[in-house]
mmCIF file with all atom_site columns, C-alpha atoms in Angstrom:
data_model
loop_
_atom_site.group_PDB
_atom_site.id
_atom_site.type_symbol
_atom_site.label_atom_id
_atom_site.label_alt_id
_atom_site.label_comp_id
_atom_site.label_asym_id
_atom_site.label_entity_id
_atom_site.label_seq_id
_atom_site.pdbx_PDB_ins_code
_atom_site.Cartn_x
_atom_site.Cartn_y
_atom_site.Cartn_z
_atom_site.occupancy
_atom_site.B_iso_or_equiv
_atom_site.pdbx_formal_charge
_atom_site.auth_seq_id
_atom_site.auth_comp_id
_atom_site.auth_asym_id
_atom_site.auth_atom_id
_atom_site.pdbx_PDB_model_num
ATOM 1   C CA . ARG A 1 1   ? 0.000   0.000  0.000   1.00 74.00 ? 1   ARG A CA 1
ATOM 2   C CA . LYS A 1 2   ? 1.304   3.468  -0.856  1.00 82.00 ? 2   LYS A CA 1
ATOM 3   C CA . GLU A 1 3   ? 2.066   5.778  2.028   1.00 89.00 ? 3   GLU A CA 1
ATOM 4   C CA . VAL A 1 4   ? -0.074  8.528  0.523   1.00 94.00 ? 4   VAL A CA 1
ATOM 5   C CA . GLU A 1 5   ? -2.846  7.789  -1.955  1.00 94.00 ? 5   GLU A CA 1
ATOM 6   C CA . GLN A 1 6   ? -4.798  10.143 -4.152  1.00 95.00 ? 6   GLN A CA 1
ATOM 7   C CA . ASP A 1 7   ? -7.214  9.810  -7.033  1.00 91.00 ? 7   ASP A CA 1
ATOM 8   C CA . PRO A 1 8   ? -5.121  10.924 -10.035 1.00 90.00 ? 8   PRO A CA 1
ATOM 9   C CA . GLY A 1 9   ? -8.126  12.393 -11.853 1.00 90.00 ? 9   GLY A CA 1
ATOM 10  C CA . PRO A 1 10  ? -8.329  14.390 -13.999 1.00 94.00 ? 10  PRO A CA 1
ATOM 11  C CA . PHE A 1 11  ? -11.237 16.270 -12.535 1.00 95.00 ? 11  PHE A CA 1
ATOM 12  C CA . ASN A 1 12  ? -12.845 18.326 -15.283 1.00 96.00 ? 12  ASN A CA 1
ATOM 13  C CA . VAL A 1 13  ? -15.060 21.088 -13.893 1.00 97.00 ? 13  VAL A CA 1
ATOM 14  C CA . PRO A 1 14  ? -16.578 24.304 -15.263 1.00 97.00 ? 14  PRO A CA 1
ATOM 15  C CA . GLU A 1 15  ? -15.646 27.689 -13.899 1.00 98.00 ? 15  GLU A CA 1
ATOM 16  C CA . GLY A 1 16  ? -17.512 28.473 -10.708 1.00 97.00 ? 16  GLY A CA 1
ATOM 17  C CA . ALA A 1 17  ? -17.909 24.846 -9.682  1.00 97.00 ? 17  ALA A CA 1
ATOM 18  C CA . THR A 1 18  ? -16.981 23.415 -6.312  1.00 97.00 ? 18  THR A CA 1
ATOM 19  C CA . VAL A 1 19  ? -14.595 20.484 -6.365  1.00 97.00 ? 19  VAL A CA 1
ATOM 20  C CA . ALA A 1 20  ? -13.203 18.275 -3.611  1.00 96.00 ? 20  ALA A CA 1
ATOM 21  C CA . PHE A 1 21  ? -10.093 16.104 -3.533  1.00 94.00 ? 21  PHE A CA 1
ATOM 22  C CA . ASN A 1 22  ? -9.395  13.349 -1.066  1.00 94.00 ? 22  ASN A CA 1
ATOM 23  C CA . CYS A 1 23  ? -6.230  11.753 0.170   1.00 96.00 ? 23  CYS A CA 1
ATOM 24  C CA . THR A 1 24  ? -5.498  8.868  2.532   1.00 96.00 ? 24  THR A CA 1
ATOM 25  C CA . TYR A 1 25  ? -2.286  8.094  4.348   1.00 95.00 ? 25  TYR A CA 1
ATOM 26  C CA . SER A 1 26  ? -1.082  4.842  5.858   1.00 93.00 ? 26  SER A CA 1
ATOM 27  C CA . ASN A 1 27  ? 1.188   5.898  8.708   1.00 89.00 ? 27  ASN A CA 1
ATOM 28  C CA . SER A 1 28  ? -0.930  6.656  11.743  1.00 89.00 ? 28  SER A CA 1
ATOM 29  C CA . ALA A 1 29  ? 2.059   8.342  13.405  1.00 86.00 ? 29  ALA A CA 1
ATOM 30  C CA . SER A 1 30  ? 2.201   11.032 10.716  1.00 86.00 ? 30  SER A CA 1
ATOM 31  C CA . GLN A 1 31  ? 2.509   14.419 12.299  1.00 81.00 ? 31  GLN A CA 1
ATOM 32  C CA . SER A 1 32  ? 1.517   17.068 9.829   1.00 86.00 ? 32  SER A CA 1
ATOM 33  C CA . PHE A 1 33  ? -0.188  17.400 6.507   1.00 91.00 ? 33  PHE A CA 1
ATOM 34  C CA . PHE A 1 34  ? -0.122  19.739 3.555   1.00 92.00 ? 34  PHE A CA 1
ATOM 35  C CA . TRP A 1 35  ? -1.480  20.438 0.120   1.00 95.00 ? 35  TRP A CA 1
ATOM 36  C CA . TYR A 1 36  ? 0.977   21.513 -2.540  1.00 95.00 ? 36  TYR A CA 1
ATOM 37  C CA . ARG A 1 37  ? 0.144   22.761 -5.999  1.00 96.00 ? 37  ARG A CA 1
ATOM 38  C CA . GLN A 1 38  ? 2.185   21.899 -9.073  1.00 95.00 ? 38  GLN A CA 1
ATOM 39  C CA . ASP A 1 39  ? 1.610   23.631 -12.375 1.00 94.00 ? 39  ASP A CA 1
ATOM 40  C CA . CYS A 1 40  ? 2.560   21.891 -15.605 1.00 90.00 ? 40  CYS A CA 1
ATOM 41  C CA . ARG A 1 41  ? 6.340   21.700 -15.981 1.00 87.00 ? 41  ARG A CA 1
ATOM 42  C CA . LYS A 1 42  ? 6.852   23.719 -12.816 1.00 91.00 ? 42  LYS A CA 1
ATOM 43  C CA . GLU A 1 43  ? 8.070   22.923 -9.329  1.00 91.00 ? 43  GLU A CA 1
ATOM 44  C CA . PRO A 1 44  ? 5.602   22.200 -6.485  1.00 93.00 ? 44  PRO A CA 1
ATOM 45  C CA . LYS A 1 45  ? 4.649   25.042 -4.159  1.00 92.00 ? 45  LYS A CA 1
ATOM 46  C CA . LEU A 1 46  ? 2.931   24.959 -0.795  1.00 90.00 ? 46  LEU A CA 1
ATOM 47  C CA . LEU A 1 47  ? -0.782  25.735 -1.065  1.00 94.00 ? 47  LEU A CA 1
ATOM 48  C CA . MET A 1 48  ? -1.794  25.290 2.556   1.00 92.00 ? 48  MET A CA 1
ATOM 49  C CA . SER A 1 49  ? -1.237  23.315 5.701   1.00 89.00 ? 49  SER A CA 1
ATOM 50  C CA . VAL A 1 50  ? -3.960  21.055 7.041   1.00 90.00 ? 50  VAL A CA 1
ATOM 51  C CA . TYR A 1 51  ? -4.950  21.293 10.677  1.00 81.00 ? 51  TYR A CA 1
ATOM 52  C CA . SER A 1 52  ? -7.114  18.962 12.751  1.00 82.00 ? 52  SER A CA 1
ATOM 53  C CA . SER A 1 53  ? -9.660  21.685 13.288  1.00 83.00 ? 53  SER A CA 1
ATOM 54  C CA . GLY A 1 54  ? -9.885  22.356 9.566   1.00 85.00 ? 54  GLY A CA 1
ATOM 55  C CA . ASN A 1 55  ? -8.677  25.550 8.000   1.00 90.00 ? 55  ASN A CA 1
ATOM 56  C CA . GLU A 1 56  ? -9.746  27.884 5.274   1.00 93.00 ? 56  GLU A CA 1
ATOM 57  C CA . ASP A 1 57  ? -7.831  30.221 2.997   1.00 93.00 ? 57  ASP A CA 1
ATOM 58  C CA . GLY A 1 58  ? -10.124 32.145 0.726   1.00 96.00 ? 58  GLY A CA 1
ATOM 59  C CA . ARG A 1 59  ? -11.799 29.702 -1.649  1.00 97.00 ? 59  ARG A CA 1
ATOM 60  C CA . PHE A 1 60  ? -9.771  26.772 -0.303  1.00 97.00 ? 60  PHE A CA 1
ATOM 61  C CA . THR A 1 61  ? -10.736 24.640 2.692   1.00 96.00 ? 61  THR A CA 1
ATOM 62  C CA . ALA A 1 62  ? -8.630  21.786 4.060   1.00 95.00 ? 62  ALA A CA 1
ATOM 63  C CA . GLN A 1 63  ? -9.811  19.135 6.478   1.00 95.00 ? 63  GLN A CA 1
ATOM 64  C CA . LEU A 1 64  ? -8.056  16.377 8.387   1.00 94.00 ? 64  LEU A CA 1
ATOM 65  C CA . ASN A 1 65  ? -9.621  13.262 9.882   1.00 93.00 ? 65  ASN A CA 1
ATOM 66  C CA . ARG A 1 66  ? -6.955  11.494 11.946  1.00 91.00 ? 66  ARG A CA 1
ATOM 67  C CA . ALA A 1 67  ? -9.224  8.598  12.903  1.00 92.00 ? 67  ALA A CA 1
ATOM 68  C CA . SER A 1 68  ? -9.823  7.726  9.256   1.00 93.00 ? 68  SER A CA 1
ATOM 69  C CA . GLN A 1 69  ? -6.364  8.905  8.132   1.00 94.00 ? 69  GLN A CA 1
ATOM 70  C CA . TYR A 1 70  ? -7.992  11.056 5.538   1.00 93.00 ? 70  TYR A CA 1
ATOM 71  C CA . ILE A 1 71  ? -7.300  14.562 4.221   1.00 95.00 ? 71  ILE A CA 1
ATOM 72  C CA . SER A 1 72  ? -9.437  16.660 1.934   1.00 96.00 ? 72  SER A CA 1
ATOM 73  C CA . LEU A 1 73  ? -9.203  19.851 -0.073  1.00 97.00 ? 73  LEU A CA 1
ATOM 74  C CA . LEU A 1 74  ? -12.276 21.771 -1.172  1.00 97.00 ? 74  LEU A CA 1
ATOM 75  C CA . ILE A 1 75  ? -12.089 24.465 -3.825  1.00 98.00 ? 75  ILE A CA 1
ATOM 76  C CA . ARG A 1 76  ? -15.085 26.745 -4.203  1.00 98.00 ? 76  ARG A CA 1
ATOM 77  C CA . ASP A 1 77  ? -15.907 28.984 -7.159  1.00 98.00 ? 77  ASP A CA 1
ATOM 78  C CA . SER A 1 78  ? -13.231 27.377 -9.350  1.00 98.00 ? 78  SER A CA 1
ATOM 79  C CA . LYS A 1 79  ? -11.165 29.655 -11.562 1.00 98.00 ? 79  LYS A CA 1
ATOM 80  C CA . LEU A 1 80  ? -9.353  28.813 -14.773 1.00 97.00 ? 80  LEU A CA 1
ATOM 81  C CA . SER A 1 81  ? -6.129  29.552 -12.916 1.00 97.00 ? 81  SER A CA 1
ATOM 82  C CA . ASP A 1 82  ? -6.870  26.739 -10.466 1.00 98.00 ? 82  ASP A CA 1
ATOM 83  C CA . SER A 1 83  ? -6.019  24.208 -13.178 1.00 97.00 ? 83  SER A CA 1
ATOM 84  C CA . ALA A 1 84  ? -3.010  22.337 -11.812 1.00 97.00 ? 84  ALA A CA 1
ATOM 85  C CA . THR A 1 85  ? -2.025  19.140 -10.026 1.00 96.00 ? 85  THR A CA 1
ATOM 86  C CA . TYR A 1 86  ? -2.707  19.109 -6.297  1.00 97.00 ? 86  TYR A CA 1
ATOM 87  C CA . LEU A 1 87  ? -0.315  17.057 -4.215  1.00 96.00 ? 87  LEU A CA 1
ATOM 88  C CA . CYS A 1 88  ? -1.208  15.652 -0.826  1.00 96.00 ? 88  CYS A CA 1
ATOM 89  C CA . VAL A 1 89  ? 1.887   15.696 1.381   1.00 93.00 ? 89  VAL A CA 1
ATOM 90  C CA . VAL A 1 90  ? 2.498   14.058 4.742   1.00 91.00 ? 90  VAL A CA 1
ATOM 91  C CA . ASN A 1 91  ? 5.242   14.654 7.276   1.00 86.00 ? 91  ASN A CA 1
ATOM 92  C CA . THR A 1 92  ? 5.839   11.176 8.652   1.00 80.00 ? 92  THR A CA 1
ATOM 93  C CA . GLY A 1 93  ? 7.934   12.435 11.524  1.00 71.00 ? 93  GLY A CA 1
ATOM 94  C CA . PHE A 1 94  ? 11.192  11.037 10.200  1.00 63.00 ? 94  PHE A CA 1
ATOM 95  C CA . GLN A 1 95  ? 12.406  14.342 8.829   1.00 65.00 ? 95  GLN A CA 1
ATOM 96  C CA . LYS A 1 96  ? 10.963  13.781 5.434   1.00 77.00 ? 96  LYS A CA 1
ATOM 97  C CA . LEU A 1 97  ? 7.863   14.630 3.473   1.00 86.00 ? 97  LEU A CA 1
ATOM 98  C CA . VAL A 1 98  ? 6.024   11.948 1.527   1.00 90.00 ? 98  VAL A CA 1
ATOM 99  C CA . PHE A 1 99  ? 4.204   13.138 -1.578  1.00 93.00 ? 99  PHE A CA 1
ATOM 100 C CA . GLY A 1 100 ? 1.093   11.633 -3.103  1.00 94.00 ? 100 GLY A CA 1
ATOM 101 C CA . THR A 1 101 ? 0.945   11.160 -6.854  1.00 92.00 ? 101 THR A CA 1
ATOM 102 C CA . GLY A 1 102 ? -1.292  14.188 -7.202  1.00 94.00 ? 102 GLY A CA 1
ATOM 103 C CA . THR A 1 103 ? -4.782  14.925 -8.444  1.00 95.00 ? 103 THR A CA 1
ATOM 104 C CA . ARG A 1 104 ? -5.075  16.796 -11.697 1.00 96.00 ? 104 ARG A CA 1
ATOM 105 C CA . LEU A 1 105 ? -7.704  19.525 -11.959 1.00 97.00 ? 105 LEU A CA 1
ATOM 106 C CA . LEU A 1 106 ? -8.847  21.065 -15.234 1.00 97.00 ? 106 LEU A CA 1
ATOM 107 C CA . VAL A 1 107 ? -11.168 24.052 -15.003 1.00 97.00 ? 107 VAL A CA 1
ATOM 108 C CA . SER A 1 108 ? -12.855 24.956 -18.265 1.00 97.00 ? 108 SER A CA 1
ATOM 109 C CA . PRO A 1 109 ? -14.681 28.157 -19.337 1.00 95.00 ? 109 PRO A CA 1
ATOM 110 C CA . SER B 2 1   ? 11.241  31.878 1.651   1.00 73.00 ? 1   SER B CA 1
ATOM 111 C CA . ALA B 2 2   ? 14.304  30.810 -0.290  1.00 80.00 ? 2   ALA B CA 1
ATOM 112 C CA . VAL B 2 3   ? 15.365  31.305 -3.884  1.00 88.00 ? 3   VAL B CA 1
ATOM 113 C CA . ILE B 2 4   ? 16.904  28.201 -5.404  1.00 93.00 ? 4   ILE B CA 1
ATOM 114 C CA . SER B 2 5   ? 18.814  28.081 -8.656  1.00 94.00 ? 5   SER B CA 1
ATOM 115 C CA . GLN B 2 6   ? 19.320  24.754 -10.327 1.00 96.00 ? 6   GLN B CA 1
ATOM 116 C CA . LYS B 2 7   ? 21.340  23.963 -13.384 1.00 96.00 ? 7   LYS B CA 1
ATOM 117 C CA . PRO B 2 8   ? 21.239  22.602 -15.925 1.00 96.00 ? 8   PRO B CA 1
ATOM 118 C CA . SER B 2 9   ? 17.523  23.097 -16.439 1.00 96.00 ? 9   SER B CA 1
ATOM 119 C CA . ARG B 2 10  ? 17.551  20.275 -18.947 1.00 96.00 ? 10  ARG B CA 1
ATOM 120 C CA . ASP B 2 11  ? 20.000  17.947 -20.609 1.00 97.00 ? 11  ASP B CA 1
ATOM 121 C CA . ILE B 2 12  ? 20.100  15.018 -22.965 1.00 97.00 ? 12  ILE B CA 1
ATOM 122 C CA . CYS B 2 13  ? 22.759  12.427 -22.180 1.00 97.00 ? 13  CYS B CA 1
ATOM 123 C CA . GLN B 2 14  ? 24.010  9.185  -23.593 1.00 97.00 ? 14  GLN B CA 1
ATOM 124 C CA . ARG B 2 15  ? 23.652  6.017  -21.574 1.00 97.00 ? 15  ARG B CA 1
ATOM 125 C CA . GLY B 2 16  ? 26.705  5.148  -19.523 1.00 97.00 ? 16  GLY B CA 1
ATOM 126 C CA . THR B 2 17  ? 27.670  8.773  -18.927 1.00 97.00 ? 17  THR B CA 1
ATOM 127 C CA . SER B 2 18  ? 27.031  10.860 -15.816 1.00 97.00 ? 18  SER B CA 1
ATOM 128 C CA . LEU B 2 19  ? 25.307  14.162 -15.176 1.00 97.00 ? 19  LEU B CA 1
ATOM 129 C CA . THR B 2 20  ? 25.963  16.525 -12.289 1.00 98.00 ? 20  THR B CA 1
ATOM 130 C CA . ILE B 2 21  ? 23.220  18.891 -11.208 1.00 98.00 ? 21  ILE B CA 1
ATOM 131 C CA . GLN B 2 22  ? 24.017  21.975 -9.176  1.00 98.00 ? 22  GLN B CA 1
ATOM 132 C CA . CYS B 2 23  ? 21.791  23.641 -6.614  1.00 97.00 ? 23  CYS B CA 1
ATOM 133 C CA . GLN B 2 24  ? 22.515  27.113 -5.234  1.00 96.00 ? 24  GLN B CA 1
ATOM 134 C CA . VAL B 2 25  ? 20.422  28.713 -2.476  1.00 94.00 ? 25  VAL B CA 1
ATOM 135 C CA . ASP B 2 26  ? 20.333  32.435 -1.743  1.00 92.00 ? 26  ASP B CA 1
ATOM 136 C CA . SER B 2 27  ? 20.648  31.902 2.007   1.00 89.00 ? 27  SER B CA 1
ATOM 137 C CA . GLN B 2 28  ? 22.247  29.460 4.410   1.00 88.00 ? 28  GLN B CA 1
ATOM 138 C CA . VAL B 2 29  ? 20.042  26.454 5.058   1.00 86.00 ? 29  VAL B CA 1
ATOM 139 C CA . THR B 2 30  ? 20.479  23.419 7.244   1.00 83.00 ? 30  THR B CA 1
ATOM 140 C CA . MET B 2 31  ? 18.483  20.884 5.289   1.00 81.00 ? 31  MET B CA 1
ATOM 141 C CA . MET B 2 32  ? 18.737  20.331 1.552   1.00 91.00 ? 32  MET B CA 1
ATOM 142 C CA . PHE B 2 33  ? 16.941  17.546 -0.217  1.00 93.00 ? 33  PHE B CA 1
ATOM 143 C CA . TRP B 2 34  ? 17.122  15.931 -3.626  1.00 96.00 ? 34  TRP B CA 1
ATOM 144 C CA . TYR B 2 35  ? 13.924  14.570 -5.163  1.00 96.00 ? 35  TYR B CA 1
ATOM 145 C CA . ARG B 2 36  ? 13.154  12.717 -8.347  1.00 97.00 ? 36  ARG B CA 1
ATOM 146 C CA . GLN B 2 37  ? 9.900   13.033 -10.270 1.00 95.00 ? 37  GLN B CA 1
ATOM 147 C CA . GLN B 2 38  ? 9.499   10.411 -12.960 1.00 92.00 ? 38  GLN B CA 1
ATOM 148 C CA . PRO B 2 39  ? 7.008   10.966 -15.767 1.00 86.00 ? 39  PRO B CA 1
ATOM 149 C CA . GLY B 2 40  ? 3.450   10.850 -14.496 1.00 81.00 ? 40  GLY B CA 1
ATOM 150 C CA . GLN B 2 41  ? 4.543   10.144 -10.939 1.00 85.00 ? 41  GLN B CA 1
ATOM 151 C CA . SER B 2 42  ? 4.965   12.073 -7.748  1.00 85.00 ? 42  SER B CA 1
ATOM 152 C CA . LEU B 2 43  ? 8.103   13.208 -6.034  1.00 92.00 ? 43  LEU B CA 1
ATOM 153 C CA . THR B 2 44  ? 10.357  10.617 -4.447  1.00 94.00 ? 44  THR B CA 1
ATOM 154 C CA . LEU B 2 45  ? 13.042  11.625 -1.990  1.00 93.00 ? 45  LEU B CA 1
ATOM 155 C CA . ILE B 2 46  ? 16.477  10.462 -3.076  1.00 96.00 ? 46  ILE B CA 1
ATOM 156 C CA . ALA B 2 47  ? 18.548  11.756 -0.181  1.00 95.00 ? 47  ALA B CA 1
ATOM 157 C CA . THR B 2 48  ? 19.113  14.475 2.354   1.00 92.00 ? 48  THR B CA 1
ATOM 158 C CA . ALA B 2 49  ? 22.309  16.421 1.713   1.00 92.00 ? 49  ALA B CA 1
ATOM 159 C CA . ASN B 2 50  ? 24.145  17.060 4.963   1.00 84.00 ? 50  ASN B CA 1
ATOM 160 C CA . GLN B 2 51  ? 26.769  19.749 5.272   1.00 84.00 ? 51  GLN B CA 1
ATOM 161 C CA . GLY B 2 52  ? 30.077  18.319 6.407   1.00 82.00 ? 52  GLY B CA 1
ATOM 162 C CA . SER B 2 53  ? 29.038  14.683 6.317   1.00 83.00 ? 53  SER B CA 1
ATOM 163 C CA . GLU B 2 54  ? 27.753  12.051 3.944   1.00 87.00 ? 54  GLU B CA 1
ATOM 164 C CA . ALA B 2 55  ? 24.284  12.332 2.537   1.00 92.00 ? 55  ALA B CA 1
ATOM 165 C CA . THR B 2 56  ? 21.478  10.246 4.013   1.00 92.00 ? 56  THR B CA 1
ATOM 166 C CA . TYR B 2 57  ? 19.935  8.076  1.310   1.00 95.00 ? 57  TYR B CA 1
ATOM 167 C CA . GLU B 2 58  ? 16.410  6.726  1.134   1.00 93.00 ? 58  GLU B CA 1
ATOM 168 C CA . SER B 2 59  ? 15.618  3.100  0.516   1.00 92.00 ? 59  SER B CA 1
ATOM 169 C CA . GLY B 2 60  ? 16.328  2.194  -3.084  1.00 94.00 ? 60  GLY B CA 1
ATOM 170 C CA . PHE B 2 61  ? 18.936  4.888  -3.634  1.00 97.00 ? 61  PHE B CA 1
ATOM 171 C CA . VAL B 2 62  ? 22.676  4.371  -3.174  1.00 96.00 ? 62  VAL B CA 1
ATOM 172 C CA . ILE B 2 63  ? 25.688  6.617  -3.056  1.00 96.00 ? 63  ILE B CA 1
ATOM 173 C CA . ASP B 2 64  ? 27.451  4.934  -5.964  1.00 97.00 ? 64  ASP B CA 1
ATOM 174 C CA . LYS B 2 65  ? 24.576  5.776  -8.276  1.00 97.00 ? 65  LYS B CA 1
ATOM 175 C CA . PHE B 2 66  ? 23.685  9.179  -6.804  1.00 97.00 ? 66  PHE B CA 1
ATOM 176 C CA . PRO B 2 67  ? 26.757  10.757 -5.212  1.00 97.00 ? 67  PRO B CA 1
ATOM 177 C CA . ILE B 2 68  ? 25.981  14.026 -3.468  1.00 96.00 ? 68  ILE B CA 1
ATOM 178 C CA . SER B 2 69  ? 28.210  16.839 -2.327  1.00 94.00 ? 69  SER B CA 1
ATOM 179 C CA . ARG B 2 70  ? 27.362  19.546 0.203   1.00 94.00 ? 70  ARG B CA 1
ATOM 180 C CA . PRO B 2 71  ? 30.461  21.680 0.661   1.00 93.00 ? 71  PRO B CA 1
ATOM 181 C CA . ASN B 2 72  ? 28.670  24.534 2.465   1.00 92.00 ? 72  ASN B CA 1
ATOM 182 C CA . LEU B 2 73  ? 25.260  25.718 3.657   1.00 91.00 ? 73  LEU B CA 1
ATOM 183 C CA . THR B 2 74  ? 24.224  27.256 0.331   1.00 93.00 ? 74  THR B CA 1
ATOM 184 C CA . PHE B 2 75  ? 25.293  24.726 -2.277  1.00 95.00 ? 75  PHE B CA 1
ATOM 185 C CA . SER B 2 76  ? 24.878  21.071 -3.206  1.00 96.00 ? 76  SER B CA 1
ATOM 186 C CA . THR B 2 77  ? 25.377  18.838 -6.210  1.00 97.00 ? 77  THR B CA 1
ATOM 187 C CA . LEU B 2 78  ? 23.710  15.607 -7.237  1.00 98.00 ? 78  LEU B CA 1
ATOM 188 C CA . THR B 2 79  ? 25.394  13.327 -9.751  1.00 98.00 ? 79  THR B CA 1
ATOM 189 C CA . VAL B 2 80  ? 23.431  10.661 -11.571 1.00 98.00 ? 80  VAL B CA 1
ATOM 190 C CA . SER B 2 81  ? 26.014  8.073  -12.610 1.00 98.00 ? 81  SER B CA 1
ATOM 191 C CA . ASN B 2 82  ? 26.148  5.400  -15.270 1.00 97.00 ? 82  ASN B CA 1
ATOM 192 C CA . LEU B 2 83  ? 23.005  6.709  -16.900 1.00 97.00 ? 83  LEU B CA 1
ATOM 193 C CA . SER B 2 84  ? 20.331  4.463  -18.333 1.00 97.00 ? 84  SER B CA 1
ATOM 194 C CA . PRO B 2 85  ? 17.014  5.402  -19.970 1.00 96.00 ? 85  PRO B CA 1
ATOM 195 C CA . GLU B 2 86  ? 15.265  4.601  -16.650 1.00 95.00 ? 86  GLU B CA 1
ATOM 196 C CA . ASP B 2 87  ? 17.054  7.605  -15.140 1.00 97.00 ? 87  ASP B CA 1
ATOM 197 C CA . SER B 2 88  ? 15.110  9.942  -17.430 1.00 96.00 ? 88  SER B CA 1
ATOM 198 C CA . SER B 2 89  ? 13.299  12.118 -14.960 1.00 96.00 ? 89  SER B CA 1
ATOM 199 C CA . ILE B 2 90  ? 13.081  15.537 -13.376 1.00 96.00 ? 90  ILE B CA 1
ATOM 200 C CA . TYR B 2 91  ? 15.468  16.040 -10.481 1.00 97.00 ? 91  TYR B CA 1
ATOM 201 C CA . LEU B 2 92  ? 14.548  18.702 -7.948  1.00 96.00 ? 92  LEU B CA 1
ATOM 202 C CA . CYS B 2 93  ? 16.576  20.344 -5.250  1.00 96.00 ? 93  CYS B CA 1
ATOM 203 C CA . SER B 2 94  ? 14.655  21.600 -2.247  1.00 92.00 ? 94  SER B CA 1
ATOM 204 C CA . VAL B 2 95  ? 15.235  23.277 1.092   1.00 89.00 ? 95  VAL B CA 1
ATOM 205 C CA . GLY B 2 96  ? 13.106  23.560 4.180   1.00 81.00 ? 96  GLY B CA 1
ATOM 206 C CA . GLU B 2 97  ? 12.711  22.633 7.809   1.00 66.00 ? 97  GLU B CA 1
ATOM 207 C CA . VAL B 2 98  ? 10.861  19.367 8.185   1.00 57.00 ? 98  VAL B CA 1
ATOM 208 C CA . GLY B 2 99  ? 12.401  18.025 11.345  1.00 54.00 ? 99  GLY B CA 1
ATOM 209 C CA . THR B 2 100 ? 9.660   18.990 13.719  1.00 51.00 ? 100 THR B CA 1
ATOM 210 C CA . ALA B 2 101 ? 5.930   18.624 13.847  1.00 49.00 ? 101 ALA B CA 1
ATOM 211 C CA . ASN B 2 102 ? 3.878   21.057 11.802  1.00 49.00 ? 102 ASN B CA 1
ATOM 212 C CA . THR B 2 103 ? 6.765   21.973 9.568   1.00 61.00 ? 103 THR B CA 1
ATOM 213 C CA . GLY B 2 104 ? 6.421   21.057 5.955   1.00 66.00 ? 104 GLY B CA 1
ATOM 214 C CA . GLU B 2 105 ? 7.140   23.931 3.685   1.00 77.00 ? 105 GLU B CA 1
ATOM 215 C CA . LEU B 2 106 ? 9.732   22.996 1.143   1.00 84.00 ? 106 LEU B CA 1
ATOM 216 C CA . PHE B 2 107 ? 11.012  25.411 -1.464  1.00 87.00 ? 107 PHE B CA 1
ATOM 217 C CA . PHE B 2 108 ? 11.970  23.818 -4.728  1.00 91.00 ? 108 PHE B CA 1
ATOM 218 C CA . GLY B 2 109 ? 14.294  24.677 -7.530  1.00 92.00 ? 109 GLY B CA 1
ATOM 219 C CA . GLU B 2 110 ? 12.791  24.669 -10.997 1.00 93.00 ? 110 GLU B CA 1
ATOM 220 C CA . GLY B 2 111 ? 14.107  21.190 -11.608 1.00 95.00 ? 111 GLY B CA 1
ATOM 221 C CA . SER B 2 112 ? 16.533  19.589 -14.022 1.00 97.00 ? 112 SER B CA 1
ATOM 222 C CA . ARG B 2 113 ? 14.896  17.572 -16.777 1.00 96.00 ? 113 ARG B CA 1
ATOM 223 C CA . LEU B 2 114 ? 17.123  14.699 -17.803 1.00 97.00 ? 114 LEU B CA 1
ATOM 224 C CA . THR B 2 115 ? 16.608  12.583 -20.895 1.00 96.00 ? 115 THR B CA 1
ATOM 225 C CA . VAL B 2 116 ? 18.849  9.564  -21.402 1.00 97.00 ? 116 VAL B CA 1
ATOM 226 C CA . LEU B 2 117 ? 19.120  8.135  -24.886 1.00 95.00 ? 117 LEU B CA 1
#
């Protein structure tokens, strides 16, 4: 089983739609969780951290369920510029980050 | 944040040769990491480059194949040796503090795209 699993997509949505991505992780001792964004042929960049209480940053909401070892990212009012690959990332506590394979999002006009 | 310069940005190499990738950071950093991103896949950590000591390699990666140098706190190199087509990938240098809970922001270089013929 992979340490971090994501649906690769692609998710094709129209502008203005709400879309949700899910991610599961296998190591119950994992300490912290993140969503990164990677544009085509570009390096990954941190989108947001994920806290147990859930956190929101504008149109983006991240949730963590430690009991189910599940992380989610919700994007509201999708923009064309949101088209990218979203990487679920887990800090396993061994001084390294483990990256999921990413979920590709395509927002169309 | 940190600004990371990687070079070359891309290269095409013959099998059996080696390629050295350089990573320069605009500030002193403790932790530097080398990742590989194969086509259609996510990032896989190759090793952590330690200043003043040998790199720490992840399972499946060995020093003979991926020798790493870290002569100071702003610079590192990754060499991919004895190239084969399976080494065709993007190699990314990154820096960040991930040693404690709730840390997880890595800054990445733009990557070095390697094609092995």
